[in-house]
PDB file of C-alpha atoms in Angstrom:
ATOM      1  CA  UNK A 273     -21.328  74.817   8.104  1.00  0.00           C
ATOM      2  CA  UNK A 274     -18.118  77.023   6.505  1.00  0.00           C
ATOM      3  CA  UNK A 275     -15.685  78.823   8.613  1.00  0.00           C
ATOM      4  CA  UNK A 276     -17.439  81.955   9.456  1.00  0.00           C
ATOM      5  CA  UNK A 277     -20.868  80.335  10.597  1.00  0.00           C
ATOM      6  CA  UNK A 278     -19.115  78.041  12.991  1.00  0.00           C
ATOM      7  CA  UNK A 279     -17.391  80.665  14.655  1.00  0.00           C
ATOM      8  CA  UNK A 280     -20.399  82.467  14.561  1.00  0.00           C
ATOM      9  CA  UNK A 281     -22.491  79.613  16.290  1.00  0.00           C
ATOM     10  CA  UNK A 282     -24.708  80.526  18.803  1.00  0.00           C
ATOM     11  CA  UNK A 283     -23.195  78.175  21.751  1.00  0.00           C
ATOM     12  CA  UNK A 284     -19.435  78.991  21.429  1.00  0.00           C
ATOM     13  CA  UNK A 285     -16.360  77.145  21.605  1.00  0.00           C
ATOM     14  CA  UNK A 286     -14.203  76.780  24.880  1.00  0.00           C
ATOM     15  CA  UNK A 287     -13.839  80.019  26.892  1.00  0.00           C
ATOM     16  CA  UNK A 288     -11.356  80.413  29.431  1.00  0.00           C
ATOM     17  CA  UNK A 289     -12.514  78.682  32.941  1.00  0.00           C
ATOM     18  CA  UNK A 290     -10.277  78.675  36.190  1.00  0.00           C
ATOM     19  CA  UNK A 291      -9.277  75.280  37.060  1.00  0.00           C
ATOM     20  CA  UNK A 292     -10.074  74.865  40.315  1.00  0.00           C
ATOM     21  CA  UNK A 293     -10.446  72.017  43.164  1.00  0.00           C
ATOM     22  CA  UNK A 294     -13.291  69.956  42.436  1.00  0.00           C
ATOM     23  CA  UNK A 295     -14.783  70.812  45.917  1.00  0.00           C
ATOM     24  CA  UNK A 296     -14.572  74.372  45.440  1.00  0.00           C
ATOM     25  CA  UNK A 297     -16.540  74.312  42.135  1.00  0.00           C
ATOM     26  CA  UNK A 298     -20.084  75.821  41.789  1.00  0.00           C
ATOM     27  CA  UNK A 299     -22.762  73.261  41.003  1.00  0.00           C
ATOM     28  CA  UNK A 300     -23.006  75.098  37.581  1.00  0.00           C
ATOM     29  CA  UNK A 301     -24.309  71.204  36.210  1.00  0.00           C
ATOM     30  CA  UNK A 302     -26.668  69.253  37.806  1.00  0.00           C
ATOM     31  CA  UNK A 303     -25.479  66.301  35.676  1.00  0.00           C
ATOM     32  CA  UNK A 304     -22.186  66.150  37.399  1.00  0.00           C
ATOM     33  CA  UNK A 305     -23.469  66.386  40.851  1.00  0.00           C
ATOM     34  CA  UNK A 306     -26.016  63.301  41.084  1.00  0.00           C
ATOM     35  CA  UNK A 307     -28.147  62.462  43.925  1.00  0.00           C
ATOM     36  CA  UNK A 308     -26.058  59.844  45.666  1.00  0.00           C
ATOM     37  CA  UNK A 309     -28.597  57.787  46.796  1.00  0.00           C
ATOM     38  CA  UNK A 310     -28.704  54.044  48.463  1.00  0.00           C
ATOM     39  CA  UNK A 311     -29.180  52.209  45.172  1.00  0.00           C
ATOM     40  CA  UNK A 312     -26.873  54.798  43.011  1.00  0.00           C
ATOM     41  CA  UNK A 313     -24.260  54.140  45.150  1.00  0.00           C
ATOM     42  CA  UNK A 314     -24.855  50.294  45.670  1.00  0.00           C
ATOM     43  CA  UNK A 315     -25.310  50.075  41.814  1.00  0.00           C
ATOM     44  CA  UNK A 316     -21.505  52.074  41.043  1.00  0.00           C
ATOM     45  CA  UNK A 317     -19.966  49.840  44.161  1.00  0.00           C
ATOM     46  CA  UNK A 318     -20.821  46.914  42.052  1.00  0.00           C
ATOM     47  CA  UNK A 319     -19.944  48.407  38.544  1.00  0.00           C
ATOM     48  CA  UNK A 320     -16.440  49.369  40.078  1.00  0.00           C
ATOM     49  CA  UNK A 321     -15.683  46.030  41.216  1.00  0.00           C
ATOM     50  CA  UNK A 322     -16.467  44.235  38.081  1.00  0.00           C
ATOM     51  CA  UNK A 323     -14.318  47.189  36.142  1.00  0.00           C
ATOM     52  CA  UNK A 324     -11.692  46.017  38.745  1.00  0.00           C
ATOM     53  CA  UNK A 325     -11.852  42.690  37.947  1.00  0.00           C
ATOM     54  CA  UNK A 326     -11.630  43.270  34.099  1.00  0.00           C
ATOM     55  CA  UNK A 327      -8.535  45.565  34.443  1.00  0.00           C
ATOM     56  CA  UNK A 328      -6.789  43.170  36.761  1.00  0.00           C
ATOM     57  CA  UNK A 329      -7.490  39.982  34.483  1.00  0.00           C
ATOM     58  CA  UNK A 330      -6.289  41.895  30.810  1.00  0.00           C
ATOM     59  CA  UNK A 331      -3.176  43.616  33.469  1.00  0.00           C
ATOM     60  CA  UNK A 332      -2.095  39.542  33.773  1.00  0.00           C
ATOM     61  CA  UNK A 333      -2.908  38.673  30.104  1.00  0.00           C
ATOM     62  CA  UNK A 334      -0.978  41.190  28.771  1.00  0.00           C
ATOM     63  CA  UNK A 335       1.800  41.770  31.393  1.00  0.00           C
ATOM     64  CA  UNK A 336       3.710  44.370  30.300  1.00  0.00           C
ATOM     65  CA  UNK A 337       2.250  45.199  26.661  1.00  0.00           C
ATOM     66  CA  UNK A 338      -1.081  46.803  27.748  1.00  0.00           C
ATOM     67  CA  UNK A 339      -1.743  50.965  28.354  1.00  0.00           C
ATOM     68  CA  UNK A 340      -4.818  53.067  28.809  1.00  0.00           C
ATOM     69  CA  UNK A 341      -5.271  55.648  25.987  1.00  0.00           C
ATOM     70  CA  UNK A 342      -6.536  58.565  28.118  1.00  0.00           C
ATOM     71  CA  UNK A 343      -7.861  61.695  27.110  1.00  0.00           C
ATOM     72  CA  UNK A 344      -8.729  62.908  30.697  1.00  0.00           C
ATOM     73  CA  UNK A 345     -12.851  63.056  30.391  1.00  0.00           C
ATOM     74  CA  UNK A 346     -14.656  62.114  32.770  1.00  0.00           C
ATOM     75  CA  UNK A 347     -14.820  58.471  32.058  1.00  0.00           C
ATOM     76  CA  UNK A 348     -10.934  58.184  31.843  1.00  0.00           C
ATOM     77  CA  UNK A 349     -10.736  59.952  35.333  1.00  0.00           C
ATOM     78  CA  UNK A 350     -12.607  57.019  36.699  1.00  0.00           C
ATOM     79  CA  UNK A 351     -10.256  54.141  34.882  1.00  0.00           C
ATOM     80  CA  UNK A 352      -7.066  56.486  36.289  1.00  0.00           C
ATOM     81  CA  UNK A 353      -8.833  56.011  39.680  1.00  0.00           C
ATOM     82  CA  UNK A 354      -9.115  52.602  39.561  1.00  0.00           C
ATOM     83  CA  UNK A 355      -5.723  51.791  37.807  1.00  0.00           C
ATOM     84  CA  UNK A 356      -3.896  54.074  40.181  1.00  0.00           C
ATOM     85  CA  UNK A 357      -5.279  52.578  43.626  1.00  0.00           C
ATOM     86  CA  UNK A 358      -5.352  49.164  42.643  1.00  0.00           C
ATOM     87  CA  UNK A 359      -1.923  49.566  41.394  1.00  0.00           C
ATOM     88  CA  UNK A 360      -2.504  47.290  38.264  1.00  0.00           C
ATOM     89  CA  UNK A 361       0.283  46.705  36.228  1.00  0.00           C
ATOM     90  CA  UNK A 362      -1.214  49.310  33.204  1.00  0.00           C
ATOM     91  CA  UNK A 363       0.788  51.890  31.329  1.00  0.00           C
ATOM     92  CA  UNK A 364      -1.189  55.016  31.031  1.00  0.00           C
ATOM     93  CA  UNK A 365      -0.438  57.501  28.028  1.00  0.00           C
ATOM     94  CA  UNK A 366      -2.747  60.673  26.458  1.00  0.00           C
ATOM     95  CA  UNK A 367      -2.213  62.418  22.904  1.00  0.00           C
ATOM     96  CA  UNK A 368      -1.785  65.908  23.697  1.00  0.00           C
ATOM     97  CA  UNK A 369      -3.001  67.420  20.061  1.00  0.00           C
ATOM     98  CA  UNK A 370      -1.210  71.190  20.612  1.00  0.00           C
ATOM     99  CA  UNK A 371      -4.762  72.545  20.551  1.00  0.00           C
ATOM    100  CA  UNK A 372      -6.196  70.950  24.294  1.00  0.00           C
ATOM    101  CA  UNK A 373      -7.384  73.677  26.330  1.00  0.00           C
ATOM    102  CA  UNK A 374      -5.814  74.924  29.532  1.00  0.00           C
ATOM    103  CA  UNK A 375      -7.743  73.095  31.563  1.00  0.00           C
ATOM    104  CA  UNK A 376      -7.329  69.211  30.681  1.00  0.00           C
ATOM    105  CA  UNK A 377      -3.485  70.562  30.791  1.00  0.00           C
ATOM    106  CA  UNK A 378      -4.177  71.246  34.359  1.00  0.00           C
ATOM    107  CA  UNK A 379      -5.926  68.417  35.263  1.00  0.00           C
ATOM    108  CA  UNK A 380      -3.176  66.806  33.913  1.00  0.00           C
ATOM    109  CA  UNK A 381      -0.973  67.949  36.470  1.00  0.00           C
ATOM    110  CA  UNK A 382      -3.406  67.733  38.949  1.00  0.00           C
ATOM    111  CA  UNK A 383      -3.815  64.050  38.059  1.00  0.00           C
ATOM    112  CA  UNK A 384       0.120  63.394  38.734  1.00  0.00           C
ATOM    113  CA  UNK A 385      -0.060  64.593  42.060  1.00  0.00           C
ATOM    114  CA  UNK A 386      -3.132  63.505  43.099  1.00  0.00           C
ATOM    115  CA  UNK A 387      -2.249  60.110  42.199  1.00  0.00           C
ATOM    116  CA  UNK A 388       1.695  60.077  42.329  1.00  0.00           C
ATOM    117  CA  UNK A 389       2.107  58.704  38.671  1.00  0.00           C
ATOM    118  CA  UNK A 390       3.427  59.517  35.256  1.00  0.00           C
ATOM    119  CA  UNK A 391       1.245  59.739  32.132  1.00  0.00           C
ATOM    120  CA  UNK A 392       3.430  59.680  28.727  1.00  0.00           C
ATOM    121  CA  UNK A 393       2.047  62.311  26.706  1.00  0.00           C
ATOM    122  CA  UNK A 394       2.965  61.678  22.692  1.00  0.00           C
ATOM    123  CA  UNK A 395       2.498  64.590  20.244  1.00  0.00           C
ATOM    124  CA  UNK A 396       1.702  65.435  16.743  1.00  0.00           C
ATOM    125  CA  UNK A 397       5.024  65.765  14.303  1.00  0.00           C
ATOM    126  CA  UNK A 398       5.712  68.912  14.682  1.00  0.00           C
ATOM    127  CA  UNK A 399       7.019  68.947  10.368  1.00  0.00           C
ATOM    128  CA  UNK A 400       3.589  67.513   9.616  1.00  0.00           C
ATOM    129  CA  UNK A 401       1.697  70.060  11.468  1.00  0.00           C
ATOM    130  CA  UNK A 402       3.674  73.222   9.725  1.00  0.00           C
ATOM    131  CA  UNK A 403       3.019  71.508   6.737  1.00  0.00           C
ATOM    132  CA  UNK A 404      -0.836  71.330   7.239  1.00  0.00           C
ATOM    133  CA  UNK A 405      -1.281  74.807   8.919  1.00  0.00           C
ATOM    134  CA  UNK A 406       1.056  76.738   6.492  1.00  0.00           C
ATOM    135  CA  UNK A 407      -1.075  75.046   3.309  1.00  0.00           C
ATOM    136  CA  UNK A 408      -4.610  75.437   4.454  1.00  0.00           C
ATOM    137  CA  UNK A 409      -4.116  77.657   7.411  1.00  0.00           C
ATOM    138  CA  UNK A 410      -4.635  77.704  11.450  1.00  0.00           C
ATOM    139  CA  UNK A 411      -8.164  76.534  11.827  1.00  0.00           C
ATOM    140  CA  UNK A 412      -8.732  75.069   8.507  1.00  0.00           C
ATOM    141  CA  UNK A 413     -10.634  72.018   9.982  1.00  0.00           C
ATOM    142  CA  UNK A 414     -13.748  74.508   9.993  1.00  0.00           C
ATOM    143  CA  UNK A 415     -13.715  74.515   6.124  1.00  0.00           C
ATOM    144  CA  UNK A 416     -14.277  70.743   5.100  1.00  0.00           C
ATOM    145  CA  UNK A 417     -15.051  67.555   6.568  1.00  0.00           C
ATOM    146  CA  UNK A 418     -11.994  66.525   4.612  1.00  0.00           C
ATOM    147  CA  UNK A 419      -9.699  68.878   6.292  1.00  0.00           C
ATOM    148  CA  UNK A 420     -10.936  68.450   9.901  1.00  0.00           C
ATOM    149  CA  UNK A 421      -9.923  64.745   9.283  1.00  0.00           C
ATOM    150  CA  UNK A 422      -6.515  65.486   8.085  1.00  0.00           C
ATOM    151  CA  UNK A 423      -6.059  67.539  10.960  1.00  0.00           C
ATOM    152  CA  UNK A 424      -7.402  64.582  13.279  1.00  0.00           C
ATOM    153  CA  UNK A 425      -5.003  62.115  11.528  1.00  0.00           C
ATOM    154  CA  UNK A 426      -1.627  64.315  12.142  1.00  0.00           C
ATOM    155  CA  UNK A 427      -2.848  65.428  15.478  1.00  0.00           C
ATOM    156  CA  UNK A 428      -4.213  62.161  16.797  1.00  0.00           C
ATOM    157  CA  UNK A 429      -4.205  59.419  14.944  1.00  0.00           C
ATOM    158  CA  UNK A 430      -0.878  59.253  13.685  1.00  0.00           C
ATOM    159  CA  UNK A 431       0.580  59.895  17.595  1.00  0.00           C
ATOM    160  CA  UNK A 432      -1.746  56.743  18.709  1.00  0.00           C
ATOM    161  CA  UNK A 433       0.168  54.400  16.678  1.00  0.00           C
ATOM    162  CA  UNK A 434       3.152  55.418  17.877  1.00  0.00           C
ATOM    163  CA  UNK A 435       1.853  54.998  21.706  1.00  0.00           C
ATOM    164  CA  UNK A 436       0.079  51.597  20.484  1.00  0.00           C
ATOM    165  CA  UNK A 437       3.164  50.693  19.344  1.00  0.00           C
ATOM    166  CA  UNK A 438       4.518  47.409  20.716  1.00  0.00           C
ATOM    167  CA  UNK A 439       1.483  46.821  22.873  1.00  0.00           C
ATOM    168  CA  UNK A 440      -0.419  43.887  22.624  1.00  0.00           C
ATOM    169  CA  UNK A 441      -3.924  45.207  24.410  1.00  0.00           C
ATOM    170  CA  UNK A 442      -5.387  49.310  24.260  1.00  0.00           C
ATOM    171  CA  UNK A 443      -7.573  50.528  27.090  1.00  0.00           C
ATOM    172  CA  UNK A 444     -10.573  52.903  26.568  1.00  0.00           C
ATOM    173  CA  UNK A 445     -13.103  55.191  27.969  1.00  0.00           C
ATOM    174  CA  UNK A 446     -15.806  54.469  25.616  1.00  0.00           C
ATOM    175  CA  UNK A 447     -19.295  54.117  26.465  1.00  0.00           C
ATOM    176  CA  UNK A 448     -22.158  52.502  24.687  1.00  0.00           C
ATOM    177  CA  UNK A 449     -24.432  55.220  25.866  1.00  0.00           C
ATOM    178  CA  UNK A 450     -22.288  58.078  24.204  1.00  0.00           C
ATOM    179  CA  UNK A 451     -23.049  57.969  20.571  1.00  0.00           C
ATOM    180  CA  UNK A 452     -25.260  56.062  18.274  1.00  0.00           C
ATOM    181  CA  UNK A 453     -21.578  54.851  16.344  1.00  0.00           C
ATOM    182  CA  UNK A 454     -20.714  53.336  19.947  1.00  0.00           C
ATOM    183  CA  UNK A 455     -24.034  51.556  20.928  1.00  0.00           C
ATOM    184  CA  UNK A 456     -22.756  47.795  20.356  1.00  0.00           C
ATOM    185  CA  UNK A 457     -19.512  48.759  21.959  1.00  0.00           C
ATOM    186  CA  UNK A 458     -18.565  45.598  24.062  1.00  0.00           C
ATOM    187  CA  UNK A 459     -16.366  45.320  26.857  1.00  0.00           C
ATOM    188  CA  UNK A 460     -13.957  43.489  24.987  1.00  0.00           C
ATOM    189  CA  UNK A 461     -13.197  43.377  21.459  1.00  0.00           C
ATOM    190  CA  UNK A 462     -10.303  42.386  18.635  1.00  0.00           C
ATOM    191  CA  UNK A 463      -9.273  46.118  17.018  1.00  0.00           C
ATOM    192  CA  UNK A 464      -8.832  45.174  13.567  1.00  0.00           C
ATOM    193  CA  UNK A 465      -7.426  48.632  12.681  1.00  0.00           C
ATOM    194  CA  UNK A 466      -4.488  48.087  15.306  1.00  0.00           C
ATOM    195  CA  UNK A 467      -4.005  44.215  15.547  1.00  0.00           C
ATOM    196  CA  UNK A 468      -4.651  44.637  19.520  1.00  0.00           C
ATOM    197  CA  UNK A 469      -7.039  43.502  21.930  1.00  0.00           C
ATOM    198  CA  UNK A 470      -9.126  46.447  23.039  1.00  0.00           C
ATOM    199  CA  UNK A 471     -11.390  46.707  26.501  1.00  0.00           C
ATOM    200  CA  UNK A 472     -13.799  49.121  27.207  1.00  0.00           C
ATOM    201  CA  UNK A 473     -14.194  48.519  31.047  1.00  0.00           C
ATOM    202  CA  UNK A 474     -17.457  50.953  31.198  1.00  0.00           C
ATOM    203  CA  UNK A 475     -18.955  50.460  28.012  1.00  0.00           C
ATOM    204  CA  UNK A 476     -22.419  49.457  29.690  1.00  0.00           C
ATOM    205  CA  UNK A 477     -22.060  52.312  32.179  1.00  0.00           C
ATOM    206  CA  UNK A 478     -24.930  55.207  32.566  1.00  0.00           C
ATOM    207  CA  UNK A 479     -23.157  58.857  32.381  1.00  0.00           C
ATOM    208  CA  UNK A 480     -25.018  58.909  36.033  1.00  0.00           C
ATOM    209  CA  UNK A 481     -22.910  55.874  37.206  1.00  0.00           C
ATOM    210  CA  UNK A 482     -19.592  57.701  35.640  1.00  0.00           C
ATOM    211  CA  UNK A 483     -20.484  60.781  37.903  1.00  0.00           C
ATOM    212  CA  UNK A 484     -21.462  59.110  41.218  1.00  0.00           C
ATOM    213  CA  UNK A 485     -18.196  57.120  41.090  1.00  0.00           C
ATOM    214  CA  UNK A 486     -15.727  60.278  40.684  1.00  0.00           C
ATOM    215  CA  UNK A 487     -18.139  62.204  43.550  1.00  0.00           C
ATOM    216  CA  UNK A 488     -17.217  58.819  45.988  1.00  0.00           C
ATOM    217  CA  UNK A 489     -13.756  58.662  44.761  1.00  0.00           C
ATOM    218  CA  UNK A 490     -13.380  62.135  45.352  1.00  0.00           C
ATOM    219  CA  UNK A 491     -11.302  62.033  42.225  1.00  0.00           C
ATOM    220  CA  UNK A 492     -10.356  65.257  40.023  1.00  0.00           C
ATOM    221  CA  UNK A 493     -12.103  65.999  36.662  1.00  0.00           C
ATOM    222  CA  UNK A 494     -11.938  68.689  34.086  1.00  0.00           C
ATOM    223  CA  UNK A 495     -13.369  72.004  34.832  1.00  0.00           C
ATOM    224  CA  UNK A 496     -15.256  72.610  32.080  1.00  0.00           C
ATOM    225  CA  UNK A 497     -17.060  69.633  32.805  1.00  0.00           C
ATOM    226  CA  UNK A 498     -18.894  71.762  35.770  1.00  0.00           C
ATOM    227  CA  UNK A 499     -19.918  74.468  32.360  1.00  0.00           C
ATOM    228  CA  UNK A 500     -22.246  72.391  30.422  1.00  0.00           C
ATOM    229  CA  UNK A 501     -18.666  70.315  28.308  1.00  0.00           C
ATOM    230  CA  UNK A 502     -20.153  66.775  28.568  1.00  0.00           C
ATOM    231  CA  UNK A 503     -17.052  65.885  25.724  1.00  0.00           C
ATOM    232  CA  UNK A 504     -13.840  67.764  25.562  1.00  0.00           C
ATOM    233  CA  UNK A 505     -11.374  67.613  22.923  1.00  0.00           C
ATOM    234  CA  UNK A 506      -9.364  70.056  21.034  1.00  0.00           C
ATOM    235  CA  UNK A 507     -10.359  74.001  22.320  1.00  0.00           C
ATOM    236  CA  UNK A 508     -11.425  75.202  18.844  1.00  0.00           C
ATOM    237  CA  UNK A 509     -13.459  71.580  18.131  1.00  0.00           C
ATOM    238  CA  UNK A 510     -15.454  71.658  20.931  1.00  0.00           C
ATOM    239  CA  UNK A 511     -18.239  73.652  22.564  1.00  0.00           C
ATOM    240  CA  UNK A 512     -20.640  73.733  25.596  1.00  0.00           C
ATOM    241  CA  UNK A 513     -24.306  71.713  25.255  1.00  0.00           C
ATOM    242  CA  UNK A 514     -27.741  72.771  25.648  1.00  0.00           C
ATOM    243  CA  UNK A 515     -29.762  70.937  27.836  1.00  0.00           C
ATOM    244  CA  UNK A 516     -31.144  67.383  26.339  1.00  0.00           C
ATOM    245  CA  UNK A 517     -28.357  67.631  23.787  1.00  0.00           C
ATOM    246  CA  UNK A 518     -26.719  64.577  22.852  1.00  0.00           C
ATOM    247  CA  UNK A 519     -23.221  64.255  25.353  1.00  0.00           C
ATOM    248  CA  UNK A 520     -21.167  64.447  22.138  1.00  0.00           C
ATOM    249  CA  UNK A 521     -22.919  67.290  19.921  1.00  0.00           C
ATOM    250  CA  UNK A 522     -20.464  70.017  21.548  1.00  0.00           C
ATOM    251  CA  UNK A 523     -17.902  67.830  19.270  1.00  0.00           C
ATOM    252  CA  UNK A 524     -17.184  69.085  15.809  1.00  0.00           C
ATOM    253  CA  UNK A 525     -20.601  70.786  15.749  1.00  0.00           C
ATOM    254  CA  UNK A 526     -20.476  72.216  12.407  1.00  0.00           C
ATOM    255  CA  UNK A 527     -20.656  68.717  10.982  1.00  0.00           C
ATOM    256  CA  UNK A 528     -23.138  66.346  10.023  1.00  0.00           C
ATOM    257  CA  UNK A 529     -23.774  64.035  13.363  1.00  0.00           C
ATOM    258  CA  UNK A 530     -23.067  60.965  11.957  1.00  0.00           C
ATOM    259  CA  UNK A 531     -19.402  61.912  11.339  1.00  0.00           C
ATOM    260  CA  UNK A 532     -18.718  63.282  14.693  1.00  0.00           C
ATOM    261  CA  UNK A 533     -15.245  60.703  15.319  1.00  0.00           C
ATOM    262  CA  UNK A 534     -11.712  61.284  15.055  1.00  0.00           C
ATOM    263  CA  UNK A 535     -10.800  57.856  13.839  1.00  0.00           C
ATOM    264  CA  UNK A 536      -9.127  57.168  17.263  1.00  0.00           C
ATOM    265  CA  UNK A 537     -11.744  54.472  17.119  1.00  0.00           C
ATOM    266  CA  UNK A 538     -12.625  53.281  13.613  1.00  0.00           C
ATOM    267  CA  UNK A 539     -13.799  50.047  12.524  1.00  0.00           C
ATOM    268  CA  UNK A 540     -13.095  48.221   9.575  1.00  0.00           C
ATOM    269  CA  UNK A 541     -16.757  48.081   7.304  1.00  0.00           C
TER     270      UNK A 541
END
């Protein structure tokens, strides 16, 4: 899809959505407003504890040289909860791109204060991004494959190794569930692309299980989540789902599906 049809797509990219308090929100998606019932709620009890575990055993491993690479959907919002009340011993850290829309900046904040912590945020170069916008213009990632990865690798991929840098151990979000490129995603795994030890504390999670734990937290989450955003990333790279949609075709839409990643988490072949 070129330029014109993209913007021209019939389910838009990211309007503008007050952020407001999670409790104050109307039920807009069923999805992120599950039935909490006996078993749900058994079932996520159980999941958190072993996520718990996990977090606490790679904290001691890696004392000191281990962060969480958060991007503030709503898997990362439960890892913040659990890293944040258990106090573990985990350095948290997000890439903010220049293009994230207002409201994962104000969950940000919220975050902070809701939790009393600091995330380091690490951003593009800002030579590197002049460069690329001033040759192939503002929202040239619309126009090729091969220019919405160059904007992915001075926006995010390039900022990750500097965050990754000195660290022995990554945390993600990732679940198996999200994407057929993530399906064998275990909980832990060597990163060959990094050198680091990378855990993915709710890779066998259900999107259901990710939901009932933030509604018994009571933790924050991303507005947009509430309009139909199962995946947010960049503002212009992102869009609302339809119903039965896969929870990452609102990303990059204008692409062919199988090439719907950044890179953030690319495998060696």
């Amino acid at each position: 899809m070129n330029r014109d049809a993209a913007k021209n797509s019939s389910i838009s990219p990211i309007s503008p959505v007050s952020h407001i308090s999670p409790t104050h929100r109307s039920p807009r998606n069923p999805t992120t407003r599950p039935a909490l019932t006996a078993d749900l709620c058994h079932a996520v009890v159980g999941r958190r504890a072993a996520a718990v575990e996990l977090l606490r055993a790679a904290a001691a491993e890696f004392a000191g040289r281990i962060a969480f690479a958060c991007s503030f959907g709503a898997e990362d919002m439960v890892l913040i909860d659990i890293i944040a009340t258990e106090r573990l011993l985990i350095d948290i850290f997000s890439l903010d791109t220049g293009r994230l829309p207002s409201q994962t900046h104000a969950l940000m904040c919220e975050t902070e204060r809701r939790y009393g912590i600091g995330i380091r945020l690490y951003f593009p170069e800002r030579d590197a991004v002049e460069r690329y916008v001033n040759t192939h213009g503002i929202d040239a990632f619309y126009d090729s494959a091969a220019l919405r990865r160059e904007c992915c690798r001075i926006r995010k991929l390039e900022p990750l190794q500097r965050a990754l840098s000195g660290r022995r151990a990554w945390i993600t979000g990732m679940r198996a569930a999200q994407s057929a490129t993530r399906a064998a995603l275990p909980l832990r795994q060597y990163d060959e692309i990094n050198a680091l030890e990378k855990f993915n504390p709710l890779a066998d999670w259900s999107e259901t299980e990710v939901w009932a734990a933030i509604r018994l937290a009571e933790a924050p989450y991303n507005a947009l989540h509430d309009e139909f955003y199962p995946s947010i990333g960049c503002a212009p790279c992102t869009r609302a789902t339809a119903v039965g949609e896969d929870v990452r075709a609102g990303r990059w839409w204008w692409e062919e599906e199988g090439a719907r990643e950044c890179g953030l988490h690319a495998r060696r072949p």
